[in-house]
mmCIF file with all atom_site columns, C-alpha atoms in Angstrom:
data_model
loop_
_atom_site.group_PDB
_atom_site.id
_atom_site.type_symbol
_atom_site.label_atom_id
_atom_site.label_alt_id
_atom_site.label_comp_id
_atom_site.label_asym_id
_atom_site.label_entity_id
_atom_site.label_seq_id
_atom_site.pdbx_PDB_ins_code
_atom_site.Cartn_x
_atom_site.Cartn_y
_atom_site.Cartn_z
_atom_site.occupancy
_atom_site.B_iso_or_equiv
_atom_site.pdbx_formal_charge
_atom_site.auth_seq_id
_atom_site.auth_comp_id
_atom_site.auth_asym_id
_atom_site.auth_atom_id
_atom_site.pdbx_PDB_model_num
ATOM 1   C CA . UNK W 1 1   ? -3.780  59.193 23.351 1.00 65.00 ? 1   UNK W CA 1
ATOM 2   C CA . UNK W 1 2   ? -6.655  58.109 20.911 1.00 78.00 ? 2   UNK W CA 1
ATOM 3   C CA . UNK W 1 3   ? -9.042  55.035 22.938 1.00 92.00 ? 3   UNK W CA 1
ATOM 4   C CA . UNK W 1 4   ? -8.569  51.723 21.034 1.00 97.00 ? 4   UNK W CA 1
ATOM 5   C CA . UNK W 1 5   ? -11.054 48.817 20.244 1.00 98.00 ? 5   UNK W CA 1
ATOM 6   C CA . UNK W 1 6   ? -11.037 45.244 19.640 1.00 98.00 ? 6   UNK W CA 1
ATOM 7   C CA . UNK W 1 7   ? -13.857 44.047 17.050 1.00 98.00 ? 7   UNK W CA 1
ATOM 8   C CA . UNK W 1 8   ? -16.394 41.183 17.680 1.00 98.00 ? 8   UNK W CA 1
ATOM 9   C CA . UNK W 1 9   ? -16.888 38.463 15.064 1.00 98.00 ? 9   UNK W CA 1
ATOM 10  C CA . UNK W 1 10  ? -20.394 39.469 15.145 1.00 97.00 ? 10  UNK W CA 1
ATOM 11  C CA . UNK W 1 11  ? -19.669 43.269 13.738 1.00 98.00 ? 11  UNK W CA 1
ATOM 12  C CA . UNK W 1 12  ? -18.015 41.735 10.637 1.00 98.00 ? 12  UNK W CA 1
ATOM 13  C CA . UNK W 1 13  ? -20.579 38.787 10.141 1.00 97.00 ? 13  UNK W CA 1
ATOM 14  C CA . UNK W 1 14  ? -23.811 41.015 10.781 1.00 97.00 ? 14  UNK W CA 1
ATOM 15  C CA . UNK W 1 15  ? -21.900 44.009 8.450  1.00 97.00 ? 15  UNK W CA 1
ATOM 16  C CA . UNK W 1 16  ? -21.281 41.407 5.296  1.00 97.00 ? 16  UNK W CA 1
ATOM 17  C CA . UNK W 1 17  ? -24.547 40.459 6.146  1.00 96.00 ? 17  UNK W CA 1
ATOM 18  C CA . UNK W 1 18  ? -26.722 43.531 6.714  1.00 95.00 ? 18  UNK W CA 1
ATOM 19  C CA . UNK W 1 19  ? -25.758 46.924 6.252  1.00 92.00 ? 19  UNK W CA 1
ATOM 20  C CA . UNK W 1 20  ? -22.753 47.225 4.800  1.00 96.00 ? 20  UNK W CA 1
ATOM 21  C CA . UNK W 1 21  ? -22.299 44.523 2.207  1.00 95.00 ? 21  UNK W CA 1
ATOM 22  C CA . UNK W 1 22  ? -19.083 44.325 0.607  1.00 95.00 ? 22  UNK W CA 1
ATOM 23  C CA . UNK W 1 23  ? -21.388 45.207 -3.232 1.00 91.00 ? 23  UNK W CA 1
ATOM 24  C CA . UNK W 1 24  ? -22.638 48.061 -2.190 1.00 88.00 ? 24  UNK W CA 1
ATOM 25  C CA . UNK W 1 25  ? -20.937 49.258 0.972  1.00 94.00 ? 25  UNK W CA 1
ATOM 26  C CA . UNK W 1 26  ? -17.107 49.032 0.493  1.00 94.00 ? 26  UNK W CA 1
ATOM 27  C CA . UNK W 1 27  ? -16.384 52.658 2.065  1.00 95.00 ? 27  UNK W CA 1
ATOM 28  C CA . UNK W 1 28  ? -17.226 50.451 5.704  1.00 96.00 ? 28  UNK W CA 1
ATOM 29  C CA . UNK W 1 29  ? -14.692 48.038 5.116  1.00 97.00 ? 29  UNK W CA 1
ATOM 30  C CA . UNK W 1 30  ? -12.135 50.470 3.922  1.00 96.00 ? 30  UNK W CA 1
ATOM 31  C CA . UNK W 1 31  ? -13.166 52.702 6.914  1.00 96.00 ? 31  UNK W CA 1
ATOM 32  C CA . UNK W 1 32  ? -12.232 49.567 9.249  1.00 97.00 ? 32  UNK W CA 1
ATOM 33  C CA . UNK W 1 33  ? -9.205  49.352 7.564  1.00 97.00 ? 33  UNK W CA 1
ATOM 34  C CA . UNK W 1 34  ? -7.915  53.411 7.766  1.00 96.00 ? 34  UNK W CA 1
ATOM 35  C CA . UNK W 1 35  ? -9.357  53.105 11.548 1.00 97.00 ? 35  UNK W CA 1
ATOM 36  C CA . UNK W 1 36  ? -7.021  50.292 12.190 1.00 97.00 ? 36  UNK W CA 1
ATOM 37  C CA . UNK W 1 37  ? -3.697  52.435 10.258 1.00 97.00 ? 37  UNK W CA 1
ATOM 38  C CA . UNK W 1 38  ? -4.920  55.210 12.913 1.00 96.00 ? 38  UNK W CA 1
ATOM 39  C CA . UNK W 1 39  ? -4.342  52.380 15.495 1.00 96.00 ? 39  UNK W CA 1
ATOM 40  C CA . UNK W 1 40  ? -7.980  53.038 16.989 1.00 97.00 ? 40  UNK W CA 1
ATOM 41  C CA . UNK W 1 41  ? -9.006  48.955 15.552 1.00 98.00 ? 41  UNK W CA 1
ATOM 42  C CA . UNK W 1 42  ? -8.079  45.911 15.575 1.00 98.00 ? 42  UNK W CA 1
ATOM 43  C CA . UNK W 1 43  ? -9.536  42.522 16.585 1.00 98.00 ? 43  UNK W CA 1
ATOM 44  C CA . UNK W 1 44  ? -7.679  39.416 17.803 1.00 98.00 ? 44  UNK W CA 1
ATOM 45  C CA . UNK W 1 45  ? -6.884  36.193 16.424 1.00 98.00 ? 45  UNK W CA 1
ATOM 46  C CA . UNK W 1 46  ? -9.563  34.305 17.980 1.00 98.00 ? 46  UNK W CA 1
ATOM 47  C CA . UNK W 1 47  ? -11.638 36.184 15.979 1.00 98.00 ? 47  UNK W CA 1
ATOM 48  C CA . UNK W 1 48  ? -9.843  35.651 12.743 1.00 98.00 ? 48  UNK W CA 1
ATOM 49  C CA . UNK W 1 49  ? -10.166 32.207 13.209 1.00 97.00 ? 49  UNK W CA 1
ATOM 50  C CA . UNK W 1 50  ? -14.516 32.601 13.447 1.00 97.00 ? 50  UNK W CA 1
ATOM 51  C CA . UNK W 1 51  ? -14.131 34.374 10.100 1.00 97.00 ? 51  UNK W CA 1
ATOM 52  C CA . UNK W 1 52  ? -12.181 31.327 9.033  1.00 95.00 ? 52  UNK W CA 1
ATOM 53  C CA . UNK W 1 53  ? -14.229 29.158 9.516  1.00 94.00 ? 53  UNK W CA 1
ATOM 54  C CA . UNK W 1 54  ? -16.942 30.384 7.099  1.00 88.00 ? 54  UNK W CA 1
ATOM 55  C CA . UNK W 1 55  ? -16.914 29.315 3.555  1.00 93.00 ? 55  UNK W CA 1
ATOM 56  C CA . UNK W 1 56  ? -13.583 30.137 1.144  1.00 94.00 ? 56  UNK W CA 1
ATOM 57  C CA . UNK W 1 57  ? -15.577 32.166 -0.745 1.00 95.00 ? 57  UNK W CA 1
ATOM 58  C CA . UNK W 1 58  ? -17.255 34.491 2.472  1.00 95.00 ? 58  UNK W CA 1
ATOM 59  C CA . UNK W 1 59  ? -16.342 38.216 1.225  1.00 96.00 ? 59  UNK W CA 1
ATOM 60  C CA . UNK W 1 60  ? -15.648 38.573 4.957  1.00 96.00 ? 60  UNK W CA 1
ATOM 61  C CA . UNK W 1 61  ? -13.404 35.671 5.330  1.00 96.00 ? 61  UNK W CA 1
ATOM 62  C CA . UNK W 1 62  ? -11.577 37.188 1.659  1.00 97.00 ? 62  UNK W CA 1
ATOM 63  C CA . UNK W 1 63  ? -11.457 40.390 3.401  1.00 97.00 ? 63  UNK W CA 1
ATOM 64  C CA . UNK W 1 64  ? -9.852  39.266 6.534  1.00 97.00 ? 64  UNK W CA 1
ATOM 65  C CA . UNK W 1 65  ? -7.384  37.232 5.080  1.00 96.00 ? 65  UNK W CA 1
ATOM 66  C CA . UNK W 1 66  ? -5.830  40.067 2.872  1.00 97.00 ? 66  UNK W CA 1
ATOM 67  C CA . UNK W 1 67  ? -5.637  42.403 6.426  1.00 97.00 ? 67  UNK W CA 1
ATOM 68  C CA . UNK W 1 68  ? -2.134  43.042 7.777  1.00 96.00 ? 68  UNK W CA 1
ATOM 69  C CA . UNK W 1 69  ? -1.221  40.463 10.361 1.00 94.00 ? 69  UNK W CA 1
ATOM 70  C CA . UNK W 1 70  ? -1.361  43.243 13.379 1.00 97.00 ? 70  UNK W CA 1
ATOM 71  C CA . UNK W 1 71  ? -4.910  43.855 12.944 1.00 98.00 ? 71  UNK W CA 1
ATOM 72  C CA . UNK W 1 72  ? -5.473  40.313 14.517 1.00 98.00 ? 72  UNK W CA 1
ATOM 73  C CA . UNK W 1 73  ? -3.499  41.053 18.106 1.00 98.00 ? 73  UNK W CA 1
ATOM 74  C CA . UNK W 1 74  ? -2.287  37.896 19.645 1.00 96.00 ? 74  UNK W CA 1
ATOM 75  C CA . UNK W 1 75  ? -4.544  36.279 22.214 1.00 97.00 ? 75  UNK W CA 1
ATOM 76  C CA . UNK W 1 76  ? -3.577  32.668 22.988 1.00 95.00 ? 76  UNK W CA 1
ATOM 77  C CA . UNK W 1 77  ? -0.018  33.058 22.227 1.00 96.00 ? 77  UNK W CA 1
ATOM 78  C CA . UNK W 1 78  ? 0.171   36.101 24.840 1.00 98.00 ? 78  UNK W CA 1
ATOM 79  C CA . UNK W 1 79  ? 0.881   35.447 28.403 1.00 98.00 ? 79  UNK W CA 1
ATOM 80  C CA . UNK W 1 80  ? -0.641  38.597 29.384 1.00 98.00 ? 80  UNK W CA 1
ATOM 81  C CA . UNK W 1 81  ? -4.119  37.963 27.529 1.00 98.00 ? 81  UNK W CA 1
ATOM 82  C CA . UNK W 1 82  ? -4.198  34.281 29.109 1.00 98.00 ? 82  UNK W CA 1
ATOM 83  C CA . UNK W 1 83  ? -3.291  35.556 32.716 1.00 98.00 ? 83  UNK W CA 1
ATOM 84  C CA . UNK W 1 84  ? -6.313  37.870 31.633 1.00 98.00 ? 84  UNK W CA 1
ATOM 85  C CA . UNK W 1 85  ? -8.809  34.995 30.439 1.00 98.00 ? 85  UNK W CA 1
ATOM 86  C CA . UNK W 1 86  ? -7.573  32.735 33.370 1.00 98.00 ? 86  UNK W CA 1
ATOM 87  C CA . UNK W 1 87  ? -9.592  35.580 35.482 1.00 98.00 ? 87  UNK W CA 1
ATOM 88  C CA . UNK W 1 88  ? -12.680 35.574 33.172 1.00 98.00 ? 88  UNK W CA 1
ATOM 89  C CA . UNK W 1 89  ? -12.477 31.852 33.133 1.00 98.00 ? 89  UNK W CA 1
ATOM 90  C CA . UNK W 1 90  ? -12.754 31.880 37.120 1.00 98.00 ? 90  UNK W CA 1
ATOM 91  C CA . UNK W 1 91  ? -15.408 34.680 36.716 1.00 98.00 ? 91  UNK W CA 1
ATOM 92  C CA . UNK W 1 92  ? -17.693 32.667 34.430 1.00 97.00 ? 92  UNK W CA 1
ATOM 93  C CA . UNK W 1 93  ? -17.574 29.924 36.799 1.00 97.00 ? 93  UNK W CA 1
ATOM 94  C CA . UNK W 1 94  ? -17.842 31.110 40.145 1.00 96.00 ? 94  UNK W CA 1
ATOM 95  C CA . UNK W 1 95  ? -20.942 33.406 38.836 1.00 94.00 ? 95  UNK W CA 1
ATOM 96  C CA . UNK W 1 96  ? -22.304 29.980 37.879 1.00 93.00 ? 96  UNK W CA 1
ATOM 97  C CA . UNK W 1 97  ? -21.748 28.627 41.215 1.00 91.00 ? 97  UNK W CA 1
ATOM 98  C CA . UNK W 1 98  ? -23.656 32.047 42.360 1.00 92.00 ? 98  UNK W CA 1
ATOM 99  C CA . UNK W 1 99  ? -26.679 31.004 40.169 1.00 92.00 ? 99  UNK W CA 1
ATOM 100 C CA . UNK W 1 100 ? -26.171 33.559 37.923 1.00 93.00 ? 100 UNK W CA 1
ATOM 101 C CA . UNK W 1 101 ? -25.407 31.765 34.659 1.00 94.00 ? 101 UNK W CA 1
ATOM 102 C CA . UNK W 1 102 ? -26.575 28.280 33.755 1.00 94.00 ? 102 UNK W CA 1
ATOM 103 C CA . UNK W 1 103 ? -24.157 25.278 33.649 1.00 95.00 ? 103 UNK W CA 1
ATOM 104 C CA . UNK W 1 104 ? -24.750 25.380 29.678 1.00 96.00 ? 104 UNK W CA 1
ATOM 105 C CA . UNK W 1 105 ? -24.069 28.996 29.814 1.00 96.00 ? 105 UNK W CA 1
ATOM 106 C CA . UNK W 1 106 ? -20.919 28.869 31.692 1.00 96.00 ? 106 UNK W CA 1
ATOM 107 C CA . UNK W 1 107 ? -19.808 25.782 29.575 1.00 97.00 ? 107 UNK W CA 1
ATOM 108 C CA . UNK W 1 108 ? -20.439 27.533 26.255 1.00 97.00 ? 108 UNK W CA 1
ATOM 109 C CA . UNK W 1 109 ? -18.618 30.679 27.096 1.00 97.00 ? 109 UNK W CA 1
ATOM 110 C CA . UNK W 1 110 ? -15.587 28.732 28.300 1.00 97.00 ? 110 UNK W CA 1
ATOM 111 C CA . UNK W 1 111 ? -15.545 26.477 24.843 1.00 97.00 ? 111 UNK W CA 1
ATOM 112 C CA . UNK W 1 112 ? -11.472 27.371 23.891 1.00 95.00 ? 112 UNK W CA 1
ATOM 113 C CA . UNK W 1 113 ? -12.342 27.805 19.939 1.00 95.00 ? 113 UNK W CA 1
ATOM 114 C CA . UNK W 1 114 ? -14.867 30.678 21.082 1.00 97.00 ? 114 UNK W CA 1
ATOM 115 C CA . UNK W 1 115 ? -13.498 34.202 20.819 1.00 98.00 ? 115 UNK W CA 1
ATOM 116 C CA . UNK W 1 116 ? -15.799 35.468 23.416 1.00 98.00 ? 116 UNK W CA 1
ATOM 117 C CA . UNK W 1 117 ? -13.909 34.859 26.506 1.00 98.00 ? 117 UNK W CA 1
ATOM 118 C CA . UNK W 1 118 ? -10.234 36.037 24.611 1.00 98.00 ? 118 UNK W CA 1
ATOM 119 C CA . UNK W 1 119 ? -11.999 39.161 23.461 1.00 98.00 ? 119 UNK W CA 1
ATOM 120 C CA . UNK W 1 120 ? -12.663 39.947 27.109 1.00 98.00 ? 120 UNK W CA 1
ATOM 121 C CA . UNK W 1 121 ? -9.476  39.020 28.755 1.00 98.00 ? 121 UNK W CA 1
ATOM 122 C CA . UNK W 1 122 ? -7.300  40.911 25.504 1.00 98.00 ? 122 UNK W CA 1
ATOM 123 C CA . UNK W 1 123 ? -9.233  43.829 26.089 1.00 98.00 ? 123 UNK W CA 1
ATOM 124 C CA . UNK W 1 124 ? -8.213  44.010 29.759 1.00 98.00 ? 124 UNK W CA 1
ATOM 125 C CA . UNK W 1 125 ? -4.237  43.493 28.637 1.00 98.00 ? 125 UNK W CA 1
ATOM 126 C CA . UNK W 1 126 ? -4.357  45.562 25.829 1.00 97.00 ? 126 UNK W CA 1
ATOM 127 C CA . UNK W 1 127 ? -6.772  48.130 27.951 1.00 97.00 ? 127 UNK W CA 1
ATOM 128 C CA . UNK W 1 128 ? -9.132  48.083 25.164 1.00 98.00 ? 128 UNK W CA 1
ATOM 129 C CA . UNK W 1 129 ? -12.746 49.024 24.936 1.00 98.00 ? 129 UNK W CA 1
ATOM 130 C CA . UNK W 1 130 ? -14.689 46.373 22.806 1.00 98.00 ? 130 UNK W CA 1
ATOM 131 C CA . UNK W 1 131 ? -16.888 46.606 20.205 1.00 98.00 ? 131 UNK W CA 1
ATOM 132 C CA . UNK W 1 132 ? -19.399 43.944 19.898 1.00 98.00 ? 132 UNK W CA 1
ATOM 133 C CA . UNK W 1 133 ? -23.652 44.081 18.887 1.00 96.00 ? 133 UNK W CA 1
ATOM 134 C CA . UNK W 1 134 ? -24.134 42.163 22.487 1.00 96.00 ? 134 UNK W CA 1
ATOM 135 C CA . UNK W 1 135 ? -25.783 43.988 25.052 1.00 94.00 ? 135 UNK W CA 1
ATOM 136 C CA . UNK W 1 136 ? -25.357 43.569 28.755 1.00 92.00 ? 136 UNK W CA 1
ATOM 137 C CA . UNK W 1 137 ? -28.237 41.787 30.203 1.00 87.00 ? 137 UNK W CA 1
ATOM 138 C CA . UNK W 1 138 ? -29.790 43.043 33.333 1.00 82.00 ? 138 UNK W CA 1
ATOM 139 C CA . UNK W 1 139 ? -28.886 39.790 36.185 1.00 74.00 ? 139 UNK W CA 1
ATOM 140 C CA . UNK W 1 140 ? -32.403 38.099 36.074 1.00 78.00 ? 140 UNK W CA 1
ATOM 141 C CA . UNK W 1 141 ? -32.072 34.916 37.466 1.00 80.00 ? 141 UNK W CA 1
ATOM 142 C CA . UNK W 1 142 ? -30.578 32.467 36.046 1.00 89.00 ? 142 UNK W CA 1
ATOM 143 C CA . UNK W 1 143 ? -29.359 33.716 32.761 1.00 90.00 ? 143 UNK W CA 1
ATOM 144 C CA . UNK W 1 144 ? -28.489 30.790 30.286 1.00 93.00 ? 144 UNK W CA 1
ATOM 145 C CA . UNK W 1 145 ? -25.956 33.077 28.334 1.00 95.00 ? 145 UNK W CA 1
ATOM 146 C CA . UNK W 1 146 ? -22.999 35.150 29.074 1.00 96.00 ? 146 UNK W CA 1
ATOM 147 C CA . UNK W 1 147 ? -22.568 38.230 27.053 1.00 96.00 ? 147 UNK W CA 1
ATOM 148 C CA . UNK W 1 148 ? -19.669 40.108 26.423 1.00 98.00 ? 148 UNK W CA 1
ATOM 149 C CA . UNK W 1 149 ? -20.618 43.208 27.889 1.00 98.00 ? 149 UNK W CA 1
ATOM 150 C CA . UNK W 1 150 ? -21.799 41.201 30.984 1.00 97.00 ? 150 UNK W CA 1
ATOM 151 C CA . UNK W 1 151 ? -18.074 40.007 31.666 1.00 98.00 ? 151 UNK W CA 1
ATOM 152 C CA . UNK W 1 152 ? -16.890 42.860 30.479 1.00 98.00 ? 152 UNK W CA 1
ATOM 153 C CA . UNK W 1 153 ? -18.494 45.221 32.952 1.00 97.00 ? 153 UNK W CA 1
ATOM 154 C CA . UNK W 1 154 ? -16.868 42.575 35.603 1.00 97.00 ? 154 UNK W CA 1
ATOM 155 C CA . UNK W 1 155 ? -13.793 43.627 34.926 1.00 98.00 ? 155 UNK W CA 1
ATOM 156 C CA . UNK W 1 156 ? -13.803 47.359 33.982 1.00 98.00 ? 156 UNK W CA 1
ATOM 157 C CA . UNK W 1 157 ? -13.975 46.503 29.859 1.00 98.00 ? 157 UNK W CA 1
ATOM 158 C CA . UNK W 1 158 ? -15.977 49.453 28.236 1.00 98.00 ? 158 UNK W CA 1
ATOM 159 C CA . UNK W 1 159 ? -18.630 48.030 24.989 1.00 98.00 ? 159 UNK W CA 1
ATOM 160 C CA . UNK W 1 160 ? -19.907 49.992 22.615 1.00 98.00 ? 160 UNK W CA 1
ATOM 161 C CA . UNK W 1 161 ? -21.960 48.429 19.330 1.00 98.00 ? 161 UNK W CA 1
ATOM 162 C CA . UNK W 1 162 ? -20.626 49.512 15.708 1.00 97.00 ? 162 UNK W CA 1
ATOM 163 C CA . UNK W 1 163 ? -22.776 52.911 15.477 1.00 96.00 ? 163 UNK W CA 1
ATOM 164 C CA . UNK W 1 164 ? -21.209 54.605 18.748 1.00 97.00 ? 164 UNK W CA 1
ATOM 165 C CA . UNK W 1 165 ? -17.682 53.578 16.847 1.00 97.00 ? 165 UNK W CA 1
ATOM 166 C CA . UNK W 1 166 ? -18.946 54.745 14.083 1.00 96.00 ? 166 UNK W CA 1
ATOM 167 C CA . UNK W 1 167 ? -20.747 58.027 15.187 1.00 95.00 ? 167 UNK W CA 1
ATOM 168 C CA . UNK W 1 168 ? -17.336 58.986 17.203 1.00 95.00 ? 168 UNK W CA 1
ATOM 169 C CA . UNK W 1 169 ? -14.721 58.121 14.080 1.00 95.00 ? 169 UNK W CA 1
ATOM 170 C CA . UNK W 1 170 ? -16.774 58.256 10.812 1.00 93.00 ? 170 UNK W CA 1
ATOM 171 C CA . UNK W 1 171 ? -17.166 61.501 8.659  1.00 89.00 ? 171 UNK W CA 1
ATOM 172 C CA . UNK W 1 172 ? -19.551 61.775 5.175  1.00 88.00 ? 172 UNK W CA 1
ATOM 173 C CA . UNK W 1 173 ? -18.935 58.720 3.095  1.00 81.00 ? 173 UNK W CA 1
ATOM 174 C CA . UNK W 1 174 ? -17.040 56.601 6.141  1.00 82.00 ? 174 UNK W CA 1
ATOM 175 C CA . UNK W 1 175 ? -14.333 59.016 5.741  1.00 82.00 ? 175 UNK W CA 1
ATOM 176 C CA . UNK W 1 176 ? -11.757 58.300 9.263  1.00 83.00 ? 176 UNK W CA 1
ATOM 177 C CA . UNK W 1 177 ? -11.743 61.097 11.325 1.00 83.00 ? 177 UNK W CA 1
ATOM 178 C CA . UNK W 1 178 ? -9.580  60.943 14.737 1.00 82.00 ? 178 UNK W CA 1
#
């Protein structure tokens, strides 16, 4: 059985942005696309809704709009993925309580329109790696963010950035390759 991954808002955002611009790099978004026919991507809804919120004429929020409804898995509306961020919820807090996170940091990471949080607890139901440019932070103190791959790594949740999915399932030209 092929390993699946759910996509961070940042991946698409820093992609339109950066490397792989939708006028000169289509072959990436079309690669996103065969890799989610393959069933190795997908993202969740919470994360739809980020790319929504951009402007109406955002190539990424075009681009997401015209993807098949499955690539955006359910997150709220699934009582497995909110039993999951119920459990990220308490572990947000009670590391604040530890000292670990900052009151801001545990507030901001809880805020309900974030995808964050849902990307975490989906990736536990769906037993899903993530993909995300985040990378854990080492526990220094007080820390006044909470990164994915920080709660993610408290639960078991694998993160990799765009290149390792990328390296592992893109041939010549962002050809798919299982």
């Amino acid at each position: 059985m092929t390993k699946s991954y759910l996509v961070d808002t940042n991946i698409f955002i820093q992609a339109k942005n950066f490397h792989y611009q939708f006028g000169f790099c289509p072959q990436f978004w079309q690669w996103i696309e065969a890799a989610h026919v393959s069933g190795v991507v997908a993202s969740i809804s919470k994360v739809h809704k980020e790319l929504k919120e951009g402007r109406p004429t955002c190539p990424a929020r075009i681009w997401a709009d015209r993807l098949p409804k499955p690539f955006f898995r359910d997150d709220e509306k699934n009582a497995g993925v909110m039993e999951s961020y119920k459990k990220v919820m308490g572990w947000a807090w009670s590391e604040k309580e530890k000292g670990k996170f900052t009151l801001g940091a545990a507030q901001d990471f809880s805020q309900v329109q974030r995808a964050d949080a849902f990307l975490v607890a989906a990736a536990i139901h769906y037993g899903c790696d993530v993909v995300t440019q985040e990378s854990l932070k080492p526990p220094t103190g007080c820390m006044s963010t909470i990164q994915i791959p920080n709660a993610a790594q408290a639960f078991g949740v694998n993160t990799i950035t765009i290149f390792d999915l990328l390296r592992m399932h893109a041939g010549p030209a962002f050809t798919f390759k299982s």
